Amino acid sequence: MNQAIRDKAKELLASGAVSCVIGYDVGSDGINARPFFAYTEEEADGLAFDQTCTHNLVKYLIDRAGKATAIVVKPCDARALTVLINEKQVKREEVFIIGAVCHGIIESTWGQKGSDLQGRCQTCTQHTPLVYDLLVGEPMAEPTPKAPLDHRAATLANMSVAERAAFWAEQFQRCLRCNACRQVCPGCYCAECFVDQLDPEWVGIRIDLPEKWLWNTIRAFHLAGRCVGCDECQRVCPVNIPLGLLNHKLEEEVATLFDFRPGVKADVPAPLETFKKDEKLGIGE
Amino acid sequence: MARIGVFVCHCGSNIAGTVNIAQVMAAAQTMPLVTFVADNKYSCSEIGQTAIREAILKQKLERVVIAACSPQMHEATFRKTVAQAGLNPYLLEIANIREHCSWVHSNDKAAATKKAIELVKMAVAKVARHEALFTKEIGLTKKALVIGGGISGIQAALDMANAGYPVILVEREPTIGGRMAQLDKTFPTLDCSSCILTPKMVEVAQHPNITLLTYAEVKSVRGFVGNFEVEILQRARKVDASKCTSCGICWQKCPEKIPAEFNLGLGPRAAIYTPFPQAVPNIPSIDLAHCRYIKYQEFVARGEEGKKPPQCRICERLCPPQAIDWEQSDQVLVEKVGAIVVATGYQTFDHTRYGEFGAGRYPDVITGIQLERLLSASGPTEGEVVRPSDGTHPKTVVFVSCVGSRDERMGRAYCSNVCCMYMAKQAILLKEHDPEVQSYIFYIDIRAGGKGYEEFIRRAQEEARAIYLRGRISHIYQDGKKLIVRGEDSLLGRPVEIAADLVVLATGIEPSAGAKELAQSLNISYDAHGFMVEAHPKLRPVESRTEGIFLAGTAIAPNDIPGCVAQGSAAAVKALAVLSRPSLVSDPMVAIVDPLRCTGCFACQRACAFNAIDSQVTRDGKTIAVVNESLCKGCGLCVSACRGVAMNLKGFSQQQLLAEVNALWR
Ligand SMILES: Cc1cc2nc3c(=O)[nH]c(=O)nc-3n(C[C@H](O)[C@H](O)[C@H](O)COP(=O)(O)OP(=O)(O)OC[C@H]3O[C@@H](n4cnc5c(N)ncnc54)[C@H](O)[C@@H]3O)c2cc1C
Ligand code: SF4
Ligand code: SF4
Ligand code: SF4
């Protein structure tokens, strides 16, 4: 697999088809992967893919607009890429997609090789990316049986509204408003995020629960029907707010209301940006 | 800092009867930036408007809040008022303390007053963030489109053409004339329908200002008042109109005969046909579903085994000027027009839904419109009224009213308006045709409100000796040659049974097939039945809610010919009022993109129902959204779709709306 990625990367760089290959190499702890940019054939030898490649790299493509780029994607990353292509942030013809067959990403900590699959990967049924120019790895039979709901999601679903509100108050209370979740999210590419806007001032600059709450919920709404569940926000949150729970909940709502999963099909706009006369949402009825 | 004036209106007792005006005024005094507060008995009156103008000048007001009725009612009026005092007309905000407050809270004065104060507070917060907006002049196409060539559409087209404006009349049938062409004589004067209609049809055909497109349909409409772009599908007749001399050899010799729609199946027509002798234009069309040669071609194209059907092509061989053109194909024409009149008319209710009337099983149970064809001298029997079953002359005729009208079971609560009158007419005509005919008319009430109508009913009763029986029919069945009609005479409270030779069902009026789809493509509203909805049922009866689109005739509601003609003319005048303007004024309350915030995701474009969003490339090479102001309707869908808040709506900006919300809880 690694060799296939390296060979292709070298070929693309040598021919000038792309000027950069975005992928992974082994991080400085010698175990966990980290994002890696190969600009030369020599650098391409560092490229690698394994079950620690947790990062979703597609957001880097936005800054490479106008420059042909190759990128290594997992199935979930590929869906995020399709979202960006649909939203005209990335041009399909500028990207060479190296799709990696994915067996799930494992929880890992610095300097240690983990063994358990990440929560999102336990419920994921996809092993092969939906879109690619080159597929690397041995294709697996799909889909594997879907694991039951993430245990935390199940607990939340069984709570009363008041209990849920208390749960989230406790979570959001920890928010530092550092915006790491936004910075890493492929869906968050606004020129000026609403939370930074002063005219109008949507969210006050105070660092207190109402502002934290507003920030996190509006961001979740902006991702409804767009979030592919890569859980990067949750991974980078320094205070471990389980943002994935919020996003997955909205993803399920959108799926039931509109029969839509983001990033599955090219050129199908997200439901919250289309208005159809015959749409019946069961809201207010 | 802006100086804001607040004017609180009493609206007589409409507002003052519920809302404590003095308290609202006192509260307004304390609101930020408010420098002047006054009340008015009727703000919209000349005295009220003068007071507002004077206050603006004397108090040097820079923004104005008028707390009064709905902006739908008087916003336009008050914009003019403030403009006359030198303010930009958009530096005004209306607080609706009537429809939104006094009228709905008349039982709780304290709460109503509190709410009125909050509404004023919001309006003050909003108006403080208003910006001066400016209208633009836009050009227009001085040409009209009329959809539907019945009497309503014909009238509208002629009136506009005679006023000197070019008109395109689109009719989907091969001829204009509509339902009126099928009628024999018309109530209440009994003049012959074709005698009064045909000259108008010919005038349409010959009018230098009218482009007549028959056998054509409107496919799509884009644009806005003054500047619509219409796609029209012109279906192929397979006959070259420039060569055809209307000699009629083709339709006489064509061997394929099918029931004629125009005669509602009471007689045959050929596969190449004109619906009736006076058709305009009098060019035949080949009915592709039935023509033998077309069937032959389809058979060959399918490449099936077996015996080939005959090629026929008799029309082609016999046509003296060789006008048959098998190569002719459907065409899409694109036209620009400034105003549109919708006159798509009606069809009659499908009576086979009534099981108790035989559900279409009995040949001698016919509909009113079929009887018109039997009465007509140019009809399938040349005006001889005979029973479809055996060709004998009926002597006892029973009319059944309200078939598919005033019947909740059929989902038709409304009255079809013309049936009472045409039943009376047909009873009179039957008597004229054959003095031995006895008509029985079963009715619920007799609706005869028009000029000379009540007298006409009397004539049916007294001269034609029609017997009116009040009551519904419960059952019709065939007994030998007779039809037994069972019902109840509800005045005498006893059952009646009549052995009839012919039963005539007065089937009600419903919108033409496809009316809803057309309304959708025009972006105009329609009701649950598919009738087009007027902008105001009383005050704007021939306008749709979409500017530049007007309505006429039975497309709006059941109506008789005088009503349809009046509406046709009225719609023409309304359309002319658009076309005759030198230019139109654009509404400045449209969406606007902040180029620094726009990421070019085009969520807005996908959300816009009016195709009002284009793309543009900025100097630094970014592709971003830009609003086409003339197409934008200011609906705000794009604003809600734009996550980055790059999209804003002038006059309802996010800043203004948030200021209102903030004012509420501050
Ligand atoms: C049995 C009967 C007897 C009547 N007798 C009388 C009478 O004696 N006196 C009287 O005053 N009234 C009478 N009426 C009522 C009269 O028929 C109507 O008032 C009148 O014909 C309505 O005219 P219109 O132009 O509105 O509709 P229509 O005559 O229906 O014309 C509409 C036209 O639009 C066309 N059209 C429809 N959809 C489209 C489309 N999408 N695109 C293009 N073209 C389209 C249709 O083909 C049709 O030609 C009678 C009605 C009935 C049923
Ligand atoms: S080809 Fe034959 S069936 Fe067809 S229209 Fe001509 S005569 Fe009639
Ligand atoms: S939705 Fe907003 S950011 Fe996206 S293209 Fe439209 S204006 Fe620009
Ligand atoms: S406000 Fe926006 S969505 Fe509405 S018509 Fe204008 S551009 Fe289109």
PDB file of C-alpha atoms in Angstrom, chain A residues 86-89 189-192 194 197 199-202 222 226 269 272-275 277, chain B residues 129 520 523 596-603 606-607 637 640-641 643-645 654-655 658:
ATOM      1  CA  ASN A  86     -20.074  20.630  -4.539  1.00  0.00           C
ATOM      2  CA  GLU A  87     -19.560  23.873  -2.674  1.00  0.00           C
ATOM      3  CA  LYS A  88     -17.096  25.043  -5.304  1.00  0.00           C
ATOM      4  CA  GLN A  89     -14.168  25.368  -2.899  1.00  0.00           C
ATOM      5  CA  TYR A 189     -14.068  27.906   5.365  1.00  0.00           C
ATOM      6  CA  CYS A 190     -16.072  31.146   5.650  1.00  0.00           C
ATOM      7  CA  ALA A 191     -14.027  34.246   4.884  1.00  0.00           C
ATOM      8  CA  GLU A 192     -15.168  35.742   8.155  1.00  0.00           C
ATOM      9  CA  PHE A 194     -20.052  34.545  12.069  1.00  0.00           C
ATOM     10  CA  GLN A 197     -18.254  39.269  12.945  1.00  0.00           C
ATOM     11  CA  ASP A 199     -21.565  43.942  12.484  1.00  0.00           C
ATOM     12  CA  PRO A 200     -23.875  42.443  13.300  1.00  0.00           C
ATOM     13  CA  GLU A 201     -22.433  40.944  16.414  1.00  0.00           C
ATOM     14  CA  TRP A 202     -24.025  37.496  16.439  1.00  0.00           C
ATOM     15  CA  HIS A 222     -24.008  25.407   9.836  1.00  0.00           C
ATOM     16  CA  ARG A 226     -22.697  19.028   5.350  1.00  0.00           C
ATOM     17  CA  PRO A 269     -26.799  20.304  -3.020  1.00  0.00           C
ATOM     18  CA  LEU A 272     -30.596  23.200   3.929  1.00  0.00           C
ATOM     19  CA  GLU A 273     -29.601  25.235   0.919  1.00  0.00           C
ATOM     20  CA  THR A 274     -32.379  24.057  -1.359  1.00  0.00           C
ATOM     21  CA  PHE A 275     -36.017  25.032  -1.148  1.00  0.00           C
ATOM     22  CA  LYS A 277     -42.260  23.428  -2.891  1.00  0.00           C
TER      23      LYS A 277
ATOM     24  CA  ARG B 129     -30.197  51.282  11.083  1.00  0.00           C
ATOM     25  CA  GLN B 520     -46.462  27.100 -10.975  1.00  0.00           C
ATOM     26  CA  ASN B 523     -45.151  31.731 -10.104  1.00  0.00           C
ATOM     27  CA  LEU B 596     -15.116  40.320   1.153  1.00  0.00           C
ATOM     28  CA  ARG B 597     -17.207  37.778   2.984  1.00  0.00           C
ATOM     29  CA  CYS B 598     -18.350  35.736  -0.017  1.00  0.00           C
ATOM     30  CA  THR B 599     -16.478  32.445  -0.435  1.00  0.00           C
ATOM     31  CA  GLY B 600     -18.161  31.594  -3.701  1.00  0.00           C
ATOM     32  CA  CYS B 601     -19.885  28.488  -2.341  1.00  0.00           C
ATOM     33  CA  PHE B 602     -23.039  29.430  -4.276  1.00  0.00           C
ATOM     34  CA  ALA B 603     -25.423  28.105  -1.668  1.00  0.00           C
ATOM     35  CA  ARG B 606     -28.983  26.988  -5.323  1.00  0.00           C
ATOM     36  CA  ALA B 607     -31.501  28.504  -2.915  1.00  0.00           C
ATOM     37  CA  LEU B 637     -33.928  32.815   0.825  1.00  0.00           C
ATOM     38  CA  SER B 640     -30.750  32.303   5.106  1.00  0.00           C
ATOM     39  CA  ALA B 641     -28.643  29.945   2.982  1.00  0.00           C
ATOM     40  CA  ARG B 643     -23.563  30.741   6.397  1.00  0.00           C
ATOM     41  CA  GLY B 644     -20.858  33.338   6.064  1.00  0.00           C
ATOM     42  CA  VAL B 645     -23.392  36.193   6.250  1.00  0.00           C
ATOM     43  CA  GLN B 654     -29.349  41.293   9.276  1.00  0.00           C
ATOM     44  CA  GLN B 655     -28.227  44.318  11.249  1.00  0.00           C
ATOM     45  CA  LEU B 658     -30.946  41.737  14.948  1.00  0.00           C
TER      46      LEU B 658
END
